[in-house]
Coordinates of C-alpha atoms in Angstrom, one line a residue:
M4 CA 0.0 0.0 0.0
T5 CA 0.8 3.6 -0.5
Q6 CA -0.4 6.7 1.0
G7 CA -1.2 8.3 -2.2
A8 CA -5.1 9.6 -1.3
G9 CA -4.9 10.6 1.9
Q10 CA -6.5 9.0 4.7
G11 CA -10.2 10.1 4.4
P12 CA -13.2 9.5 2.2
E13 CA -11.6 9.5 -1.2
V14 CA -12.4 13.0 -3.1
E15 CA -11.4 14.9 -6.2
R16 CA -8.6 16.9 -5.8
T17 CA -4.7 17.7 -7.2
A18 CA -1.9 15.5 -5.6
V19 CA 1.5 16.3 -4.4
L20 CA 4.2 14.8 -4.4
R21 CA 3.9 14.3 -0.3
D22 CA 0.5 12.3 -1.2
F23 CA 2.6 9.8 -2.1
R24 CA 4.6 9.7 1.2
V25 CA 4.1 6.9 3.5
P26 CA 4.5 7.0 7.5
A27 CA 8.0 5.8 8.9
Y28 CA 6.7 2.3 9.9
V29 CA 8.1 0.1 12.9
N30 CA 10.6 -2.2 11.1
E31 CA 11.1 0.2 8.3
T32 CA 14.8 0.0 7.3
G33 CA 14.6 3.1 5.1
P34 CA 15.6 3.5 1.2
Y35 CA 19.1 2.5 1.7
G36 CA 19.2 0.6 4.8
H37 CA 21.5 -2.7 4.8
S38 CA 20.1 -5.5 6.4
T39 CA 20.9 -9.1 8.1
H40 CA 17.6 -11.0 6.7
P41 CA 19.0 -14.1 5.5
G42 CA 17.1 -13.0 2.2
D43 CA 19.5 -10.1 0.9
V44 CA 21.4 -12.6 -0.7
V45 CA 20.6 -13.9 -4.0
P46 CA 19.0 -17.1 -3.7
A47 CA 20.5 -19.9 -5.6
H48 CA 17.7 -20.5 -8.1
E49 CA 17.4 -17.0 -9.2
E50 CA 19.4 -17.4 -12.3
A51 CA 16.5 -21.1 -13.1
Y52 CA 13.8 -18.9 -14.5
P53 CA 13.9 -18.4 -18.1
E54 CA 13.3 -15.0 -19.8
G55 CA 9.7 -14.4 -20.2
Y56 CA 8.5 -16.0 -17.1
T57 CA 5.3 -16.6 -16.3
P58 CA 3.6 -17.7 -13.1
T59 CA 0.5 -18.6 -14.4
E60 CA 0.5 -20.9 -17.4
Q61 CA -0.3 -24.8 -16.3
D62 CA 3.0 -25.9 -18.0
L63 CA 5.5 -24.3 -16.1
P64 CA 8.2 -25.8 -15.7
V65 CA 9.1 -27.8 -12.2
I66 CA 11.6 -26.7 -10.4
H67 CA 12.6 -29.4 -8.1
H68 CA 13.8 -29.2 -4.2
G69 CA 13.4 -32.6 -3.9
D70 CA 12.3 -36.2 -5.5
E71 CA 8.4 -35.1 -4.9
L72 CA 6.4 -32.6 -3.2
Q73 CA 5.2 -33.5 -0.1
A74 CA 1.1 -32.2 0.6
A75 CA -0.6 -31.1 3.3
A76 CA -3.4 -33.1 4.8
D77 CA -5.7 -30.0 4.6
P78 CA -5.5 -28.2 2.1
A79 CA -4.7 -31.1 -0.5
S80 CA -7.5 -32.9 0.8
H81 CA -10.0 -31.7 -2.6
A82 CA -7.4 -33.4 -5.2
V83 CA -9.9 -36.0 -6.2
D84 CA -13.0 -33.8 -5.5
G85 CA -12.7 -30.5 -8.4
P86 CA -10.7 -27.2 -7.2
G87 CA -8.6 -27.1 -4.2
P88 CA -8.9 -25.0 -1.3
L89 CA -8.6 -20.8 -1.8
F90 CA -6.7 -18.6 0.0
V91 CA -5.4 -15.1 0.1
V92 CA -2.5 -13.1 1.4
G93 CA -2.4 -9.5 2.0
D94 CA 0.6 -7.2 1.3
V95 CA 3.7 -8.5 1.8
H96 CA 6.6 -5.8 1.5
G97 CA 9.4 -7.3 1.7
Y98 CA 9.0 -9.2 5.1
L99 CA 10.0 -12.9 3.5
D100 CA 10.7 -14.6 6.9
E101 CA 7.0 -13.6 8.0
L102 CA 5.7 -14.7 5.1
L103 CA 7.2 -18.0 4.7
A104 CA 6.3 -18.6 8.5
A105 CA 2.5 -17.9 7.8
L106 CA 2.3 -19.8 4.7
Q107 CA 3.8 -22.7 6.8
E108 CA 1.2 -22.4 9.3
K109 CA -1.6 -22.2 6.7
G110 CA -0.5 -25.8 5.5
L111 CA 0.8 -24.2 2.5
V112 CA 4.5 -24.9 1.9
D113 CA 6.8 -27.3 4.0
E114 CA 9.3 -26.2 6.5
A115 CA 12.1 -26.0 3.6
G116 CA 9.3 -23.5 2.1
N117 CA 8.4 -25.9 -0.3
W118 CA 4.8 -25.7 -2.0
S119 CA 3.4 -28.5 0.1
A120 CA -0.7 -28.0 -0.5
G121 CA -1.4 -30.1 -3.5
T122 CA -4.6 -29.0 -6.0
A123 CA -4.5 -25.7 -3.0
R124 CA -5.6 -22.0 -5.0
L125 CA -3.1 -19.4 -3.7
W126 CA -3.4 -15.6 -4.5
F127 CA -1.5 -13.1 -3.8
L128 CA -3.2 -9.5 -3.9
G129 CA 0.0 -7.3 -4.6
D130 CA 3.0 -5.1 -2.8
F131 CA 5.8 -7.7 -2.6
T132 CA 8.8 -5.2 -2.5
D133 CA 9.2 -1.6 -0.7
R134 CA 10.0 -1.0 3.1
G135 CA 10.8 -5.2 4.1
P136 CA 14.2 -6.0 3.4
D137 CA 13.7 -8.9 0.9
G138 CA 11.3 -7.8 -1.9
I139 CA 13.4 -9.9 -4.3
G140 CA 13.2 -12.5 -2.2
V141 CA 9.8 -12.7 -1.7
I142 CA 9.1 -12.3 -5.5
D143 CA 11.3 -15.1 -6.3
L144 CA 9.4 -17.2 -3.6
V145 CA 6.0 -16.6 -5.7
M146 CA 7.3 -17.6 -8.6
R147 CA 8.7 -20.8 -7.3
L148 CA 5.8 -21.7 -5.5
S149 CA 4.5 -20.8 -8.9
A150 CA 5.9 -23.8 -10.3
E151 CA 6.0 -25.9 -7.6
A152 CA 1.9 -25.6 -7.2
A153 CA 1.1 -26.3 -10.8
A154 CA 3.0 -29.2 -11.0
A155 CA 1.3 -30.5 -7.8
G156 CA -2.5 -29.6 -9.7
G157 CA -2.8 -26.8 -7.5
Y158 CA -1.8 -22.9 -8.5
C159 CA -0.1 -19.9 -7.1
K160 CA -1.1 -16.5 -8.4
A161 CA -0.7 -12.9 -8.1
L162 CA -2.1 -9.5 -8.9
M163 CA -0.6 -6.0 -9.7
G164 CA 0.1 -3.8 -6.5
N165 CA 1.2 -0.1 -6.7
H166 CA 4.2 -1.0 -5.6
E167 CA 5.2 -3.0 -8.5
L168 CA 4.0 0.0 -10.8
L169 CA 6.2 2.0 -8.7
L170 CA 9.2 -0.4 -8.7
I171 CA 8.7 -1.2 -12.4
G172 CA 8.8 2.6 -13.1
A173 CA 11.7 3.5 -10.7
K174 CA 13.6 1.3 -13.0
R175 CA 12.3 1.8 -16.1
F176 CA 12.4 6.2 -16.1
G177 CA 14.6 6.5 -12.7
D178 CA 14.6 10.8 -12.8
T179 CA 12.7 11.4 -15.8
P180 CA 9.9 14.3 -14.7
V181 CA 6.4 13.0 -15.2
N182 CA 3.5 14.9 -15.0
S183 CA 1.8 14.5 -11.9
G184 CA -0.7 17.7 -11.5
A185 CA 1.9 19.2 -8.9
G186 CA 4.4 20.1 -10.4
T187 CA 7.7 17.8 -11.2
A188 CA 7.7 14.5 -10.4
T189 CA 9.5 11.2 -10.6
F190 CA 9.4 7.6 -10.2
Q191 CA 12.7 7.3 -8.3
A192 CA 11.6 10.0 -5.8
A193 CA 8.0 8.3 -5.1
W194 CA 9.9 5.1 -4.8
L195 CA 12.5 6.4 -2.5
L196 CA 9.8 8.0 -0.3
N197 CA 7.8 4.9 0.3
G198 CA 10.5 2.8 1.3
G199 CA 12.5 1.7 -1.7
Q200 CA 15.0 -0.6 -1.0
K201 CA 18.6 0.0 -2.5
T202 CA 19.0 -4.3 -2.1
D203 CA 15.7 -4.9 -4.2
M204 CA 17.0 -2.2 -6.5
D205 CA 20.6 -4.1 -7.0
R206 CA 18.7 -7.3 -7.2
L207 CA 16.4 -6.6 -9.6
Q208 CA 16.8 -8.6 -13.2
D209 CA 14.9 -8.6 -16.4
H210 CA 13.0 -12.1 -15.5
H211 CA 11.3 -10.0 -11.9
L212 CA 10.2 -6.9 -14.6
Q213 CA 8.2 -9.4 -16.9
W214 CA 6.9 -11.1 -14.4
M215 CA 5.5 -8.1 -12.7
A216 CA 4.3 -6.2 -15.9
R217 CA 2.4 -9.2 -16.7
L218 CA 0.3 -9.4 -13.9
D219 CA -3.2 -9.2 -13.7
A220 CA -4.6 -6.4 -12.0
V221 CA -8.1 -8.1 -11.0
E222 CA -9.2 -11.3 -11.1
E223 CA -13.0 -13.0 -9.5
V224 CA -12.7 -17.0 -7.9
D225 CA -15.5 -18.3 -6.5
G226 CA -17.5 -15.1 -6.1
H227 CA -14.7 -13.4 -5.1
L228 CA -13.6 -10.5 -6.7
L229 CA -9.7 -9.6 -6.0
V230 CA -8.2 -6.4 -6.3
H231 CA -5.2 -4.9 -4.7
S232 CA -6.4 -1.6 -4.1
D233 CA -9.5 -0.5 -2.1
T234 CA -10.6 2.0 -4.8
T235 CA -12.9 2.6 -7.9
A236 CA -10.1 3.4 -10.0
Y237 CA -10.1 -0.1 -11.8
L238 CA -13.8 1.2 -13.7
D239 CA -11.4 3.9 -15.5
Y240 CA -9.9 0.9 -17.5
G241 CA -12.5 -1.4 -18.5
D242 CA -16.3 -2.9 -18.2
S243 CA -14.8 -6.1 -17.9
I244 CA -12.1 -8.3 -16.1
E245 CA -10.1 -8.8 -19.5
A246 CA -10.6 -5.3 -20.5
V247 CA -9.0 -3.9 -17.5
N248 CA -5.9 -6.6 -17.5
D249 CA -5.4 -5.8 -21.0
T250 CA -5.8 -2.2 -20.5
V251 CA -3.2 -2.3 -17.5
R252 CA -0.1 -4.2 -19.6
E253 CA -0.7 -2.6 -22.5
T254 CA -0.1 0.8 -20.6
L255 CA 2.9 -1.2 -19.8
T256 CA 3.8 -1.9 -22.9
R257 CA 3.7 1.4 -24.3
N258 CA 6.4 2.9 -21.6
D259 CA 5.3 5.8 -21.6
A260 CA 6.3 7.5 -17.9
D261 CA 3.3 9.7 -17.9
E262 CA 1.1 6.5 -18.4
V263 CA 2.4 4.7 -15.9
W264 CA 2.8 7.6 -13.4
D265 CA -1.5 8.3 -13.7
L266 CA -1.8 3.8 -13.5
F267 CA 0.2 4.0 -10.1
R268 CA -1.2 7.1 -9.4
K269 CA -5.3 5.9 -9.3
F270 CA -3.6 2.5 -7.9
T271 CA -2.8 4.8 -4.7
K272 CA -6.0 5.6 -3.8
R273 CA -7.9 4.2 -1.0
F274 CA -10.5 4.5 1.5
S275 CA -13.5 4.1 -1.3
F276 CA -15.0 1.3 0.6
R277 CA -15.0 2.4 4.5
D278 CA -16.9 5.4 4.5
E279 CA -20.4 6.8 3.8
G280 CA -21.5 5.4 0.2
G281 CA -18.8 2.9 0.5
A282 CA -20.9 0.4 0.1
D283 CA -22.4 1.3 -3.0
H284 CA -19.1 1.6 -4.3
V285 CA -18.0 -1.9 -3.6
R286 CA -21.6 -2.7 -5.3
S287 CA -20.1 -0.6 -8.7
L288 CA -17.7 -3.1 -9.0
L289 CA -19.3 -6.2 -8.3
D290 CA -22.2 -5.1 -11.0
M291 CA -19.3 -4.1 -13.5
Y292 CA -17.1 -7.4 -12.8
G293 CA -18.9 -9.9 -11.2
G294 CA -19.0 -11.7 -8.0
T295 CA -20.3 -11.3 -4.3
R296 CA -17.4 -10.3 -2.3
I297 CA -14.5 -7.8 -3.1
V298 CA -11.0 -8.9 -1.5
H299 CA -8.4 -6.6 -1.3
G300 CA -4.6 -5.2 0.4
H301 CA -3.6 -2.2 -0.1
S302 CA -5.2 -0.2 3.0
P303 CA -4.0 -0.9 6.5
I304 CA -6.5 -2.7 8.5
P305 CA -5.5 -0.7 11.4
Y306 CA -6.3 2.4 9.4
L307 CA -9.4 0.9 8.1
L308 CA -10.6 0.8 11.5
G309 CA -9.1 4.3 12.5
E310 CA -6.5 2.7 14.8
V311 CA -2.9 4.6 13.4
G312 CA -2.6 8.2 13.8
S313 CA -0.8 10.3 11.3
E314 CA 3.1 10.0 10.4
D315 CA 3.9 12.1 13.6
D316 CA 2.3 9.9 15.6
E317 CA 5.3 8.7 18.1
D318 CA 3.5 5.6 19.3
E319 CA 5.5 2.4 18.3
S320 CA 3.3 -0.2 19.8
G321 CA 2.2 -2.5 16.8
P322 CA -1.6 -2.6 16.0
V323 CA -3.5 -5.3 17.1
V324 CA -4.7 -7.9 13.9
E325 CA -6.0 -10.9 14.5
G326 CA -7.6 -11.4 11.1
P327 CA -9.1 -9.7 7.7
H328 CA -11.6 -7.1 8.0
V329 CA -14.9 -7.5 7.1
Y330 CA -16.7 -4.5 6.1
A331 CA -18.8 -2.2 3.8
D332 CA -22.0 -4.3 4.6
G333 CA -20.2 -6.8 4.6
L334 CA -19.2 -6.5 0.7
A335 CA -15.7 -6.0 1.5
I336 CA -13.0 -7.7 2.9
A337 CA -9.4 -6.1 3.8
M338 CA -5.8 -8.1 3.7
D339 CA -3.3 -5.9 4.5
G340 CA -2.9 -6.4 8.2
G341 CA -0.2 -4.0 8.6
V342 CA 3.1 -5.8 8.6
T343 CA 4.8 -2.9 8.2
M344 CA 4.0 -1.2 10.7
A345 CA 4.6 -4.2 13.5
G346 CA 0.8 -5.6 12.6
K347 CA 0.5 -9.5 10.6
L348 CA 0.9 -10.5 7.8
L349 CA -2.3 -11.9 6.6
V350 CA -3.0 -15.7 4.9
Q351 CA -6.7 -16.5 4.6
Q352 CA -8.9 -19.1 3.6
L353 CA -11.7 -18.1 1.5
P354 CA -14.6 -18.4 1.6
L355 CA -14.5 -16.4 5.4
D356 CA -16.7 -18.8 8.1
I357 CA -19.1 -15.5 9.1

């Protein structure tokens, strides 16, 4: 998530560069921080991915970490009964250890970090990098799990978050000025203001960029409309899921800095579902794209609940997040547990039993 549209109800106004600044979260290492996180070392499997790798094809090459994949009893129990159970993951932001622990707790990976869930289906809601110590390690893990899950009859897929757009823009355009509507702005400056990690940029390779640029922005699975951001801005990009995803990919393919900035800016909007009229905003997306509930990341649950103050708040005690937050007349499920502010990295099986 990025602090793009403020912390109140979504309104039309002119953006300024400060709008793309996020709070100084607990555990943030800073743009040039050095971490002792083991993921700061380039993973040994990194060069195993061919150019043009995509995580969603069922014929992906298998990356073996043993003679066979062991399936956890619970997630793999649907092996002969149709699709496996559905799981979603909130914003990760470079917290690789926390992600592995959360996935293992749900039986999705084993102690070695290998896929162990058989035919289970796993969706990441975007924002893999920035703020945390090992964003590239997170991307490498998701790419590898995509291959391992496909080999086991399940899948692991991911959505485009605003921080994927930010990292792509910082790499492609750097300090190239863009039309921000409030004077000069650059992707590089916005990336640094939003917790960009030098270790991530140093390790970012072409296959990471290609993978990110091909991610979908919207999907519907089992009646759940999956998006990254809690905004109606998706409606600006098409009247169907396919149209939105095609428009986002085409925008990135054209490689125009101003166009990509506008896409990034719109993906930073938030709180459309929280305040008065929020349920109607959710319904506008469900009516257009399908589904009976929307599932999103981007806005941390403590923000949605009003439990976090301004970026000048000196209280460093972490918020208490037990699980997903259901709101907007029960139509929206928030999945960003605020791991960057010492909250919780959420992995949740759907549907929710409520």
